[in-house]
Coordinates of C-alpha atoms and ligand atoms in Angstrom, one line a residue:
M1061 CA 26.7 16.8 26.4
K1062 CA 25.4 14.2 28.9
Q1063 CA 22.3 13.8 26.7
L1064 CA 24.5 13.3 23.6
L1065 CA 26.6 10.7 25.3
W1066 CA 23.4 8.9 26.4
L1067 CA 22.1 9.0 22.9
A1068 CA 25.3 7.6 21.5
F1069 CA 25.3 4.9 24.1
A1070 CA 21.6 4.0 23.4
A1071 CA 22.3 3.8 19.7
L1072 CA 25.4 1.6 20.2
S1073 CA 23.6 -0.8 22.6
F1074 CA 20.7 -0.9 20.2
L1075 CA 22.9 -2.0 17.4
S1076 CA 25.2 -4.3 19.4
C1077 CA 22.1 -5.9 20.9
K1078 CA 20.8 -6.7 17.4
E1079 CA 24.2 -7.9 16.3
K1080 CA 24.4 -10.2 19.3
R1081 CA 21.0 -11.6 18.5
N1082 CA 22.5 -12.3 15.0
V1083 CA 19.6 -10.5 13.2
E1084 CA 19.9 -8.8 9.9
L1085 CA 20.4 -5.1 10.1
G1086 CA 19.1 -2.9 7.3
L1087 CA 21.1 -0.2 5.5
I1088 CA 22.1 2.4 8.0
T1089 CA 22.7 6.0 6.8
K1090 CA 23.4 9.3 8.4
E1091 CA 21.1 11.7 6.6
A1092 CA 18.6 10.4 4.1
M1093 CA 17.1 7.3 2.6
V1094 CA 14.6 6.0 0.0
V1095 CA 13.3 2.4 0.3
S1096 CA 11.2 1.1 -2.6
A1097 CA 10.4 -2.1 -4.5
R1098 CA 13.2 -1.6 -7.0
E1099 CA 16.8 -0.6 -6.6
E1100 CA 16.6 1.7 -9.7
A1101 CA 13.8 3.7 -8.2
S1102 CA 15.4 4.0 -4.8
K1103 CA 18.6 5.2 -6.4
I1104 CA 16.7 7.7 -8.5
G1105 CA 14.9 9.0 -5.4
A1106 CA 18.2 9.1 -3.4
N1107 CA 20.0 11.0 -6.2
V1108 CA 17.3 13.7 -6.1
L1109 CA 18.0 14.1 -2.4
K1110 CA 21.7 14.2 -3.0
K1111 CA 21.2 17.0 -5.5
G1112 CA 19.5 19.0 -2.7
G1113 CA 15.9 18.1 -3.4
N1114 CA 13.6 17.4 -0.5
A1115 CA 11.4 14.3 0.2
F1116 CA 8.6 15.6 -1.9
D1117 CA 10.9 16.1 -4.9
A1118 CA 12.2 12.5 -4.3
M1119 CA 8.6 11.3 -4.2
V1120 CA 7.9 12.6 -7.7
A1121 CA 11.0 11.0 -9.1
T1122 CA 10.6 7.7 -7.2
E1123 CA 6.9 7.3 -8.2
L1124 CA 7.8 7.8 -11.9
A1125 CA 10.8 5.5 -11.7
L1126 CA 8.7 2.8 -10.2
A1127 CA 6.2 3.2 -13.1
V1128 CA 9.1 2.3 -15.4
A1129 CA 11.1 -0.3 -13.3
Y1130 CA 8.1 -2.0 -11.7
P1131 CA 5.2 -2.2 -14.1
Y1132 CA 3.7 -4.9 -11.8
A1133 CA 2.4 -2.1 -9.5
G1134 CA 4.3 1.1 -10.2
N1135 CA 2.3 3.3 -12.4
I1136 CA 1.3 6.6 -14.0
S1137 CA -2.1 5.1 -14.8
G1138 CA -3.2 4.1 -11.3
G1139 CA -3.5 6.0 -8.1
G1140 CA -2.3 6.2 -4.5
F1141 CA -2.0 8.1 -1.2
M1142 CA 0.8 10.0 0.5
V1143 CA 1.1 10.8 4.2
Y1144 CA 3.8 13.3 5.1
R1145 CA 5.5 14.8 8.1
Q1146 CA 7.6 17.9 7.6
Q1147 CA 10.7 18.6 9.5
D1148 CA 8.8 21.1 11.7
G1149 CA 6.3 18.4 12.7
S1150 CA 3.4 19.5 10.5
I1151 CA 1.5 16.7 8.9
G1152 CA -0.8 16.1 6.0
A1153 CA -1.9 13.7 3.3
I1154 CA -2.8 13.7 -0.4
D1155 CA -5.3 11.4 -2.0
Y1156 CA -4.7 10.7 -5.7
R1157 CA -6.9 7.6 -5.7
E1158 CA -8.7 6.8 -9.0
K1159 CA -12.3 7.6 -9.3
A1160 CA -15.3 6.2 -11.1
P1161 CA -15.9 7.6 -14.6
L1162 CA -19.0 9.9 -15.1
A1163 CA -20.8 7.1 -17.0
A1164 CA -20.3 4.6 -14.2
H1165 CA -23.3 3.3 -12.3
K1166 CA -24.1 1.2 -9.4
D1167 CA -25.1 -1.9 -11.3
M1168 CA -22.5 -1.8 -14.0
Y1169 CA -21.0 -5.1 -13.1
L1170 CA -24.3 -7.0 -12.7
D1171 CA -26.0 -9.2 -15.3
S1172 CA -29.7 -9.0 -16.0
L1173 CA -30.4 -11.3 -13.1
G1174 CA -28.5 -9.0 -10.7
N1175 CA -25.5 -11.4 -10.4
V1176 CA -22.0 -9.9 -10.2
M1177 CA -19.8 -10.6 -13.3
P1178 CA -16.4 -10.3 -11.5
E1179 CA -14.4 -10.6 -14.7
R1180 CA -15.7 -7.3 -15.9
S1181 CA -14.1 -5.3 -13.1
W1182 CA -11.0 -7.6 -12.9
Y1183 CA -9.9 -7.5 -16.5
G1184 CA -9.8 -5.1 -19.4
A1185 CA -11.2 -1.6 -20.1
L1186 CA -14.4 -1.6 -18.0
G1187 CA -12.5 -2.1 -14.8
V1188 CA -10.3 1.0 -15.2
G1189 CA -10.8 3.9 -12.8
V1190 CA -9.9 7.5 -13.8
P1191 CA -6.1 7.5 -13.1
G1192 CA -4.9 9.8 -10.3
T1193 CA -1.1 9.4 -10.2
V1194 CA 0.0 12.3 -12.5
A1195 CA -2.4 14.7 -10.7
G1196 CA -1.0 13.5 -7.4
I1197 CA 2.7 14.0 -8.2
T1198 CA 2.1 17.4 -9.9
E1199 CA 0.1 18.6 -7.0
V1200 CA 2.7 17.5 -4.5
H1201 CA 5.4 19.2 -6.6
K1202 CA 3.3 22.4 -6.8
R1203 CA 2.9 22.6 -3.0
F1204 CA 6.2 21.3 -1.7
G1205 CA 8.7 20.8 -4.6
T1206 CA 12.0 22.7 -4.7
L1207 CA 13.7 21.3 -7.8
P1208 CA 12.3 22.0 -11.3
F1209 CA 9.7 19.4 -12.3
E1210 CA 11.5 18.5 -15.5
E1211 CA 14.6 17.4 -13.5
L1212 CA 12.4 15.0 -11.5
V1213 CA 10.8 13.4 -14.6
Q1214 CA 14.1 13.1 -16.6
P1215 CA 15.6 10.2 -14.6
A1216 CA 12.5 8.0 -15.3
I1217 CA 12.7 8.9 -19.0
D1218 CA 16.4 7.9 -19.1
L1219 CA 15.7 4.7 -17.3
A1220 CA 12.9 3.8 -19.7
R1221 CA 15.2 4.4 -22.7
K1222 CA 18.2 2.7 -21.2
G1223 CA 16.1 -0.2 -20.1
V1224 CA 15.5 -2.1 -16.9
I1225 CA 17.2 -5.4 -16.0
V1226 CA 14.7 -8.2 -15.3
T1227 CA 15.2 -9.8 -11.9
E1228 CA 14.5 -13.5 -11.0
K1229 CA 11.4 -12.5 -9.1
Q1230 CA 10.3 -10.4 -12.1
E1231 CA 10.9 -13.2 -14.5
K1232 CA 8.6 -15.4 -12.4
R1233 CA 5.9 -12.8 -12.2
I1234 CA 5.9 -12.1 -16.0
K1235 CA 5.7 -15.9 -16.7
E1236 CA 2.8 -16.2 -14.2
Y1237 CA 0.7 -13.4 -15.8
K1238 CA 1.8 -13.6 -19.4
D1239 CA -1.0 -15.7 -20.8
K1240 CA -3.6 -13.5 -19.1
I1241 CA -1.9 -10.3 -20.3
I1242 CA -2.0 -11.6 -23.9
E1243 CA -5.6 -12.7 -23.6
I1244 CA -6.6 -9.3 -22.4
S1245 CA -4.2 -7.0 -24.4
G1246 CA -4.1 -9.0 -27.6
D1247 CA -1.3 -11.0 -29.2
S1248 CA 0.4 -7.9 -30.6
T1249 CA 1.3 -6.7 -27.1
R1250 CA 5.0 -6.4 -26.3
W1251 CA 4.4 -8.8 -23.4
T1252 CA 4.3 -11.8 -25.8
A1253 CA 8.1 -11.9 -25.6
D1254 CA 9.8 -14.2 -23.1
H1255 CA 11.8 -12.3 -20.5
K1256 CA 14.5 -14.0 -18.6
A1257 CA 16.4 -12.7 -15.5
G1258 CA 19.2 -10.6 -16.7
D1259 CA 17.4 -9.4 -19.9
T1260 CA 17.0 -5.7 -20.4
I1261 CA 13.5 -4.3 -21.2
K1262 CA 13.3 -0.9 -22.8
Y1263 CA 10.2 1.2 -22.6
M1264 CA 10.4 3.6 -25.5
N1265 CA 6.7 4.4 -25.6
M1266 CA 6.6 5.0 -21.9
A1267 CA 9.6 7.4 -22.3
N1268 CA 7.6 9.4 -24.9
T1269 CA 4.6 9.5 -22.6
L1270 CA 6.8 10.8 -19.8
E1271 CA 8.3 13.4 -22.1
R1272 CA 4.8 14.9 -22.5
I1273 CA 4.4 14.9 -18.7
K1274 CA 7.8 16.5 -18.3
E1275 CA 6.9 19.3 -20.8
K1276 CA 3.3 20.0 -19.8
G1277 CA 2.9 18.6 -16.2
R1278 CA -0.6 17.3 -15.5
D1279 CA -1.9 18.5 -18.9
G1280 CA 0.7 16.2 -20.5
F1281 CA -1.4 13.3 -19.2
Y1282 CA -4.9 14.5 -18.8
K1283 CA -5.2 16.5 -22.0
G1284 CA -3.8 16.3 -25.6
E1285 CA -2.1 13.3 -27.2
T1286 CA -1.9 11.0 -24.2
A1287 CA -5.5 11.7 -23.1
E1288 CA -6.8 11.2 -26.6
T1289 CA -4.9 8.0 -27.3
L1290 CA -6.0 6.6 -23.9
V1291 CA -9.6 7.4 -24.3
S1292 CA -9.9 5.9 -27.8
F1293 CA -7.8 2.9 -26.7
L1294 CA -10.3 2.2 -23.9
K1295 CA -13.4 3.0 -25.9
E1296 CA -12.4 0.4 -28.6
R1297 CA -12.3 -2.2 -25.8
G1298 CA -15.6 -1.3 -24.2
G1299 CA -14.3 1.2 -21.7
I1300 CA -16.2 4.3 -20.6
I1301 CA -13.6 6.8 -19.5
T1302 CA -13.9 10.1 -21.5
L1303 CA -11.8 13.2 -22.1
E1304 CA -14.1 15.0 -19.6
D1305 CA -13.3 12.4 -17.0
L1306 CA -9.6 12.9 -17.4
E1307 CA -9.8 16.7 -17.5
K1308 CA -11.9 16.8 -14.4
Y1309 CA -9.7 14.6 -12.3
R1310 CA -8.2 16.3 -9.2
A1311 CA -6.0 15.0 -6.4
K1312 CA -7.3 16.0 -3.0
W1313 CA -5.4 17.1 0.2
R1314 CA -6.9 15.3 3.2
D1315 CA -6.4 15.3 6.9
P1316 CA -4.7 12.2 7.9
V1317 CA -6.0 9.9 10.7
T1318 CA -4.0 10.4 13.9
F1319 CA -4.1 8.5 17.1
T1320 CA -1.9 7.5 20.1
Y1321 CA -0.7 4.1 21.0
D1322 CA 1.3 4.1 24.3
N1323 CA 3.8 6.9 23.8
L1324 CA 3.5 6.8 20.0
E1325 CA 1.6 9.2 17.7
V1326 CA 0.5 7.4 14.6
I1327 CA -0.3 9.3 11.4
S1328 CA -2.0 7.3 8.7
M1329 CA -4.2 7.6 5.6
S1330 CA -7.8 8.7 6.0
P1331 CA -10.8 7.7 3.8
P1332 CA -11.2 6.9 1.0
S1333 CA -8.6 4.6 2.3
S1334 CA -9.7 2.4 5.2
G1335 CA -6.1 2.0 6.2
G1336 CA -5.8 4.7 8.9
V1337 CA -9.2 4.1 10.5
C1338 CA -8.8 0.3 10.5
L1339 CA -5.2 0.6 11.8
A1340 CA -6.4 2.9 14.6
Q1341 CA -9.2 0.6 15.5
V1342 CA -6.9 -2.5 15.8
M1343 CA -4.2 -0.7 17.7
K1344 CA -6.6 0.9 20.1
M1345 CA -8.3 -2.5 20.7
I1346 CA -5.0 -4.1 21.5
E1347 CA -3.5 -1.2 23.5
P1348 CA -4.8 -2.4 26.9
H1349 CA -2.9 -5.7 26.5
D1350 CA 0.8 -6.1 27.3
L1351 CA 1.9 -7.6 24.0
H1352 CA 5.5 -7.3 25.1
E1353 CA 4.8 -9.6 28.0
Y1354 CA 3.0 -12.1 25.8
G1355 CA 5.9 -12.3 23.4
H1356 CA 6.3 -11.9 19.6
N1357 CA 4.0 -14.2 17.6
S1358 CA 3.0 -15.9 20.9
L1359 CA -0.4 -17.5 21.1
Q1360 CA -1.8 -14.8 23.4
A1361 CA -0.4 -11.9 21.2
M1362 CA -1.8 -13.5 18.1
Q1363 CA -5.2 -14.0 19.7
V1364 CA -5.5 -10.4 20.7
I1365 CA -4.4 -9.1 17.3
V1366 CA -6.7 -11.5 15.4
E1367 CA -9.7 -10.6 17.5
A1368 CA -9.0 -6.9 17.1
E1369 CA -8.6 -7.4 13.3
R1370 CA -11.8 -9.4 13.1
R1371 CA -13.8 -6.6 14.6
A1372 CA -12.0 -3.7 12.7
Y1373 CA -12.4 -5.4 9.3
A1374 CA -16.1 -6.0 10.0
D1375 CA -16.5 -2.3 10.7
R1376 CA -14.5 -1.4 7.6
S1377 CA -17.0 -3.2 5.4
F1378 CA -20.0 -1.4 6.8
F1379 CA -18.9 2.1 7.5
L1380 CA -16.2 3.2 5.1
G1381 CA -16.3 4.7 1.6
D1382 CA -15.5 7.9 -0.1
P1383 CA -15.9 10.7 2.5
D1384 CA -17.1 13.1 -0.3
F1385 CA -20.1 10.8 -0.8
V1386 CA -20.8 9.1 2.5
E1387 CA -21.0 10.2 6.2
I1388 CA -18.2 8.3 8.0
P1389 CA -18.4 8.3 11.8
R1390 CA -14.6 8.6 11.9
D1391 CA -14.1 9.9 15.4
A1392 CA -16.7 7.5 16.9
L1393 CA -15.1 4.5 15.1
I1394 CA -11.7 5.1 16.7
S1395 CA -12.9 6.3 20.1
K1396 CA -11.8 4.4 23.2
E1397 CA -15.3 3.9 24.5
Y1398 CA -16.5 2.3 21.2
L1399 CA -13.5 0.1 20.8
D1400 CA -13.5 -1.1 24.5
A1401 CA -17.1 -2.1 24.0
R1402 CA -16.2 -3.8 20.8
M1403 CA -13.7 -6.0 22.6
Q1404 CA -15.9 -6.8 25.5
D1405 CA -16.8 -10.3 24.3
F1406 CA -13.1 -11.2 23.6
S1407 CA -11.8 -14.1 25.7
F1408 CA -8.5 -15.9 25.7
E1409 CA -10.5 -19.2 26.1
K1410 CA -12.1 -19.3 22.7
A1411 CA -12.1 -17.6 19.3
T1412 CA -15.0 -15.3 18.7
S1413 CA -16.9 -16.5 15.6
S1414 CA -17.1 -14.0 12.8
E1415 CA -20.7 -15.0 12.3
A1416 CA -21.3 -13.4 15.7
V1417 CA -19.7 -10.2 14.6
S1418 CA -21.7 -10.2 11.4
Y1419 CA -22.7 -12.4 8.5
G1420 CA -21.4 -14.0 5.3
K1421 CA -19.3 -16.8 3.9
I1422 CA -16.8 -15.8 1.3
E1423 CA -13.8 -16.9 -0.7
V1424 CA -10.6 -15.0 -0.9
L1425 CA -8.4 -14.4 -3.9
E1426 CA -5.2 -12.9 -2.4
S1427 CA -2.5 -11.1 -4.3
T1428 CA 0.5 -9.0 -3.5
E1429 CA 0.1 -6.2 -6.0
T1430 CA 0.4 -2.4 -5.1
T1431 CA 3.7 -0.9 -4.0
H1432 CA 5.0 1.2 -1.2
Y1433 CA 8.0 3.5 -0.7
S1434 CA 9.3 5.4 2.2
I1435 CA 11.5 8.5 2.1
V1436 CA 13.3 10.5 4.8
D1437 CA 15.3 13.5 3.5
Q1438 CA 18.4 15.2 4.9
F1439 CA 16.2 18.1 6.2
G1440 CA 14.1 15.8 8.4
N1441 CA 11.0 15.6 6.1
A1442 CA 9.3 12.2 5.7
V1443 CA 6.9 10.9 3.2
S1444 CA 5.1 7.5 3.1
V1445 CA 3.5 6.6 -0.2
T1446 CA 1.5 3.7 -1.4
T1447 CA 0.5 3.5 -5.0
T1448 CA -1.3 0.9 -7.1
L1449 CA -2.8 -0.5 -10.2
N1450 CA -4.9 -2.7 -7.9
G1451 CA -4.2 -6.2 -9.4
A1452 CA -0.8 -7.4 -10.5
Y1453 CA -0.2 -5.5 -13.8
G1454 CA -3.7 -4.0 -13.0
G1455 CA -6.4 -5.4 -15.2
K1456 CA -3.8 -7.0 -17.5
L1457 CA -4.6 -4.4 -20.2
Y1458 CA -1.4 -2.9 -21.6
C1459 CA -1.6 0.2 -23.9
D1460 CA 1.4 -0.4 -26.2
E1461 CA 1.2 3.0 -27.8
L1462 CA 1.5 4.8 -24.4
G1463 CA 3.7 2.1 -22.8
F1464 CA 1.8 1.3 -19.6
F1465 CA -0.7 -1.1 -18.0
L1466 CA -4.1 0.2 -16.9
N1467 CA -5.5 -0.2 -13.4
N1468 CA -8.5 -2.3 -12.5
E1469 CA -9.3 -0.2 -9.5
M1470 CA -13.1 -0.3 -10.1
D1471 CA -12.9 -3.7 -8.5
D1472 CA -12.3 -2.0 -5.2
F1473 CA -15.9 -0.8 -5.2
S1474 CA -18.5 -3.2 -3.9
A1475 CA -20.2 -4.3 -7.1
K1476 CA -23.1 -5.5 -5.0
P1477 CA -23.4 -5.1 -1.3
G1478 CA -22.6 -8.5 0.4
I1479 CA -20.5 -9.8 -2.5
P1480 CA -16.7 -9.8 -2.0
N1481 CA -14.2 -8.1 -4.3
M1482 CA -10.9 -9.7 -5.5
F1483 CA -9.4 -9.6 -2.0
G1484 CA -12.4 -11.3 -0.5
L1485 CA -13.3 -8.0 1.1
L1486 CA -17.0 -7.6 1.6
G1487 CA -18.5 -4.2 0.8
A1488 CA -21.6 -2.3 1.8
E1489 CA -23.6 0.6 0.5
A1490 CA -21.0 3.1 1.7
N1491 CA -18.7 1.7 -1.0
A1492 CA -21.2 1.3 -3.8
I1493 CA -20.3 2.6 -7.3
A1494 CA -21.3 6.2 -8.2
P1495 CA -20.0 8.6 -10.9
E1496 CA -16.9 10.4 -9.7
K1497 CA -16.7 8.5 -6.4
R1498 CA -13.4 7.1 -5.2
M1499 CA -13.4 3.4 -4.4
L1500 CA -12.4 2.3 -0.8
S1501 CA -8.8 1.2 -0.4
S1502 CA -6.8 -0.6 2.2
M1503 CA -3.6 1.3 1.5
T1504 CA -2.0 2.4 4.7
P1505 CA 1.0 4.7 4.2
T1506 CA 1.9 5.6 7.8
I1507 CA 4.3 7.7 9.8
V1508 CA 5.0 7.1 13.5
E1509 CA 6.3 9.7 16.0
K1510 CA 7.7 8.9 19.4
D1511 CA 7.9 11.6 22.0
G1512 CA 7.2 14.2 19.4
K1513 CA 10.0 13.0 17.0
L1514 CA 10.0 11.0 13.8
L1515 CA 10.3 7.3 14.6
M1516 CA 9.2 5.4 11.6
V1517 CA 8.0 5.7 8.0
V1518 CA 6.2 2.5 6.9
G1519 CA 3.8 0.9 4.4
T1520 CA 3.3 -2.1 2.2
P1521 CA 1.4 -3.6 -0.7
G1522 CA -0.8 -6.6 -0.1
G1523 CA -4.5 -5.8 -0.7
S1524 CA -6.4 -6.6 2.4
T1525 CA -3.3 -7.7 4.2
I1526 CA -1.8 -4.2 4.0
I1527 CA -3.3 -3.0 7.3
T1528 CA -2.2 -6.0 9.3
S1529 CA 1.3 -5.9 7.8
V1530 CA 1.8 -2.2 8.8
L1531 CA 0.4 -3.0 12.2
Q1532 CA 2.8 -5.9 12.9
T1533 CA 5.8 -3.9 11.6
I1534 CA 5.0 -1.1 14.1
L1535 CA 4.5 -3.6 16.9
N1536 CA 7.7 -5.5 16.1
V1537 CA 9.6 -2.3 16.7
H1538 CA 7.6 -0.9 19.6
E1539 CA 6.5 -3.9 21.6
F1540 CA 9.2 -6.5 20.6
D1541 CA 12.3 -4.3 20.4
M1542 CA 13.3 -5.1 16.8
G1543 CA 15.3 -3.0 14.5
M1544 CA 13.8 -2.0 11.1
Q1545 CA 15.0 -4.8 8.9
E1546 CA 14.3 -7.4 11.6
A1547 CA 10.8 -6.0 12.0
V1548 CA 10.2 -6.2 8.3
N1549 CA 11.7 -9.8 8.0
A1550 CA 9.6 -11.2 10.9
P1551 CA 6.8 -13.7 9.9
R1552 CA 3.4 -12.2 9.5
F1553 CA -0.2 -13.4 9.9
H1554 CA -3.5 -11.9 8.9
H1555 CA -7.2 -12.1 9.7
Q1556 CA -9.9 -10.0 8.0
W1557 CA -13.1 -11.0 9.6
L1558 CA -14.3 -13.0 6.6
P1559 CA -13.3 -15.6 5.7
D1560 CA -13.0 -16.6 9.4
I1561 CA -9.4 -17.9 8.9
V1562 CA -6.0 -16.8 10.3
M1563 CA -3.7 -16.7 7.3
L1564 CA -0.1 -17.5 8.2
E1565 CA 3.0 -16.9 6.2
P1566 CA 4.0 -20.3 4.8
G1567 CA 6.5 -22.2 6.8
A1568 CA 7.0 -19.5 9.4
F1569 CA 4.9 -20.7 12.3
S1570 CA 5.5 -23.9 14.4
D1571 CA 3.2 -26.9 14.4
Q1572 CA 2.9 -26.4 18.1
L1573 CA 1.5 -22.9 17.8
K1574 CA -0.8 -23.9 15.0
Q1575 CA -2.2 -26.7 17.3
Q1576 CA -2.6 -24.2 20.1
L1577 CA -4.5 -21.9 17.8
A1578 CA -6.7 -24.8 16.6
D1579 CA -7.4 -25.8 20.3
K1580 CA -8.8 -22.3 20.9
G1581 CA -11.0 -22.5 17.8
Y1582 CA -8.9 -20.7 15.2
Q1583 CA -8.8 -22.1 11.7
T1584 CA -5.4 -21.4 10.1
T1585 CA -4.1 -21.7 6.6
E1586 CA -0.8 -21.2 4.9
E1587 CA -2.2 -21.7 1.4
R1588 CA -4.4 -18.6 0.9
T1589 CA -1.6 -16.2 0.4
P1590 CA 2.1 -16.8 -0.4
V1591 CA 3.1 -13.3 0.9
I1592 CA 1.5 -11.2 3.6
G1593 CA 2.8 -7.7 2.8
K1594 CA 6.1 -6.5 1.3
V1595 CA 7.0 -3.8 3.7
D1596 CA 9.4 -0.9 2.9
A1597 CA 10.2 1.2 6.0
I1598 CA 12.7 3.6 7.6
L1599 CA 13.4 3.8 11.3
A1600 CA 15.0 6.9 12.9
L1601 CA 17.6 5.5 15.4
P1602 CA 18.1 7.1 18.7
D1603 CA 21.4 8.7 17.5
G1604 CA 19.7 10.3 14.6
R1605 CA 20.8 7.8 11.9
L1606 CA 18.3 5.9 9.8
E1607 CA 17.9 2.2 9.4
G1608 CA 16.1 0.9 6.3
G1609 CA 13.8 -2.1 6.2
A1610 CA 13.6 -3.3 2.6
D1611 CA 11.4 -6.4 2.3
K1612 CA 13.4 -9.5 1.4
R1613 CA 10.1 -11.0 0.0
G1614 CA 10.6 -8.8 -3.0
D1615 CA 13.5 -7.0 -4.8
D1616 CA 13.1 -4.1 -2.5
T1617 CA 16.1 -2.0 -1.8
A1618 CA 17.1 0.8 0.5
V1619 CA 19.5 3.5 -0.8
G1620 CA 20.7 6.5 1.1
F1621 CA 23.6 8.6 2.4
Ligands
LIG3163 N1 -6.2 -1.8 -4.6 C1 -5.8 -2.1 -3.4 C2 -6.1 -1.1 -2.3 O1 -6.4 0.1 -2.7 O2 -6.2 -1.3 -1.2

C-alpha cells in the first residue's frame, strides 16, 4: 500500500511538475498505445489492441496501414526492423531488411572508369533491393500473433478503398517530389494529379495487392500475380530482381544489441543495422560524464555528445555490415575498455578534428524519409518498429498496377569504399555490395528498461540522424527529467564524423551557444537538414500509465486507451 501511495505521488508530482513548467504533455492512457506517423495508422493499430490483439498483431496492422496512409515511407515494398520486449521481460528482434538481388555485383553502380553513378542507385529500378516487409509481418504474426491474419490486413484494405485525406504537410511533400516521380515513373503515373490538403486519395490497386496478401500471406506478395507483375515491371525499366529473388527472401530473427547506461538497460537493433551498436558506443562514451549537471543542450553536454558521435560514426563506416557476410567485432566495439580509450583524446578545450579520427571530405544530402512506430499493448508487450523505402517515396518509382512505390535501398550499400551514399555516410568493404547481402542501415528501433521494467519505446526516421535523435530522446528523459512529449519536442543536433559539422535544428539554438561552439572549433550549420528525426515514442509513467510522444515535426499521432 505504502508503495502504491508513493507511486501515485511520484506520478502526480511528475505530471504537475511538467504542468508547472508549462510543457506540452503527450496523450496519456491507462493501458495501451500506438504512436505512428499518421493518425489513421495509429487508430488502426489501437483498434486491433482494443479487439484483444497484442502488440504483434497491432504491428502487422499498423505497418500495412502506414503503407496506405503514408506512401512517403510506409511500405509493403521496402523493409525494416522490429525490436520487442514481451510482458515477461523476454526480448528479441526481427530483421526484414531488403537484400541485394542475386544478379547484383560489387561494381554495379560504377562506370567504366570506376566512378560512382549515384543516380543509378537513387532512382528507378536498379536501386531496388528485394523487399522484406511482407516477409517480416507474416513471420511476426506466425510467431506471436493471436488474431487471424486476415483481420489484421482488412483495415488497411478498407482504408485504401475509402481513401486517405491529404494533410498540409503531405501536400507540400507531394509538390516537392512530384516532378521527380513523374520523371522516373512516367507521365501516366497517378502522381501527375495535383493533391491539395483536404483531398482524398484512394488506392484501389494497393487494395487489390493487399487482398492477395490477406488471402495467401507471404505467398500473396512473393509468388503469383504480385511477384510476376513486379518482376516484369522492374525488368522493363532495367531492374534485375527475379522471381527467384522474391521466392528466396526470408526475414531473420536476430539477437538485439543490449547494454547498460546508468540504471537503464537499452535494447536496440543489431546488424545489419548500425543503430544499436552505434547507439551503444555513443552512450557508453558519454556515460562517465554528468550530463544532468552540464544541462540540456548546454555547451558542455553538446561537446561530449558530438565527440562521442564523431568517434562512433567513424567506427560505423569501417566495421559494420551484414553479419551474415562480414565478421563484426560487436562485443569489442561496445566494450568499456575500447570506448574509454576512444575518448581519451577528448578535451573540453577544443574540438577533435574528424581528420584525426580518420580521412575524407564529403558532402551530405539529408532527408527525413523512413518511418517509425511504437506500440505498447494492454498486456505489457512492447514493440519498436522502423520501416523504410530509403528515400522519400523510395526511388520515386511507382508501380501503378500494384499501387506502391519501390524502395531505393541499394543506395545504403557503399557503391565504392570511400564514397558517401545519399546520407553522406561513408562506407567501407564491410558494406560492399554482394548478391543476397543486406545493406547497412541506421535504423534504431529501441526499447529502454529501468530497474527491470519497461520505461520507453522509441525510434525515428531521419537517415543518418536516426541514431542521434534516439539518443537525445532517451537522454532528455533520463538525464534532463523530461516527459515523453517534451523529450520529443526538444531541439536536436547531429554530428556524423564526416562532414565535420554539427547540424542544428533550424532556429532552435541561441546565437550565444553557436558562438561558444565556434570558439571551441566546432563548425555548425542550420541549413543541411530541415528536420533531425521525427520521433514517435511511448513512456511508461511511474504509476503504470503511458505517455505518448508524437513528433510535432510531422503529422504523427498517438492513439490509445
Ligand atoms: N535507409 C535508411 C536506413 O536504413 O538507415
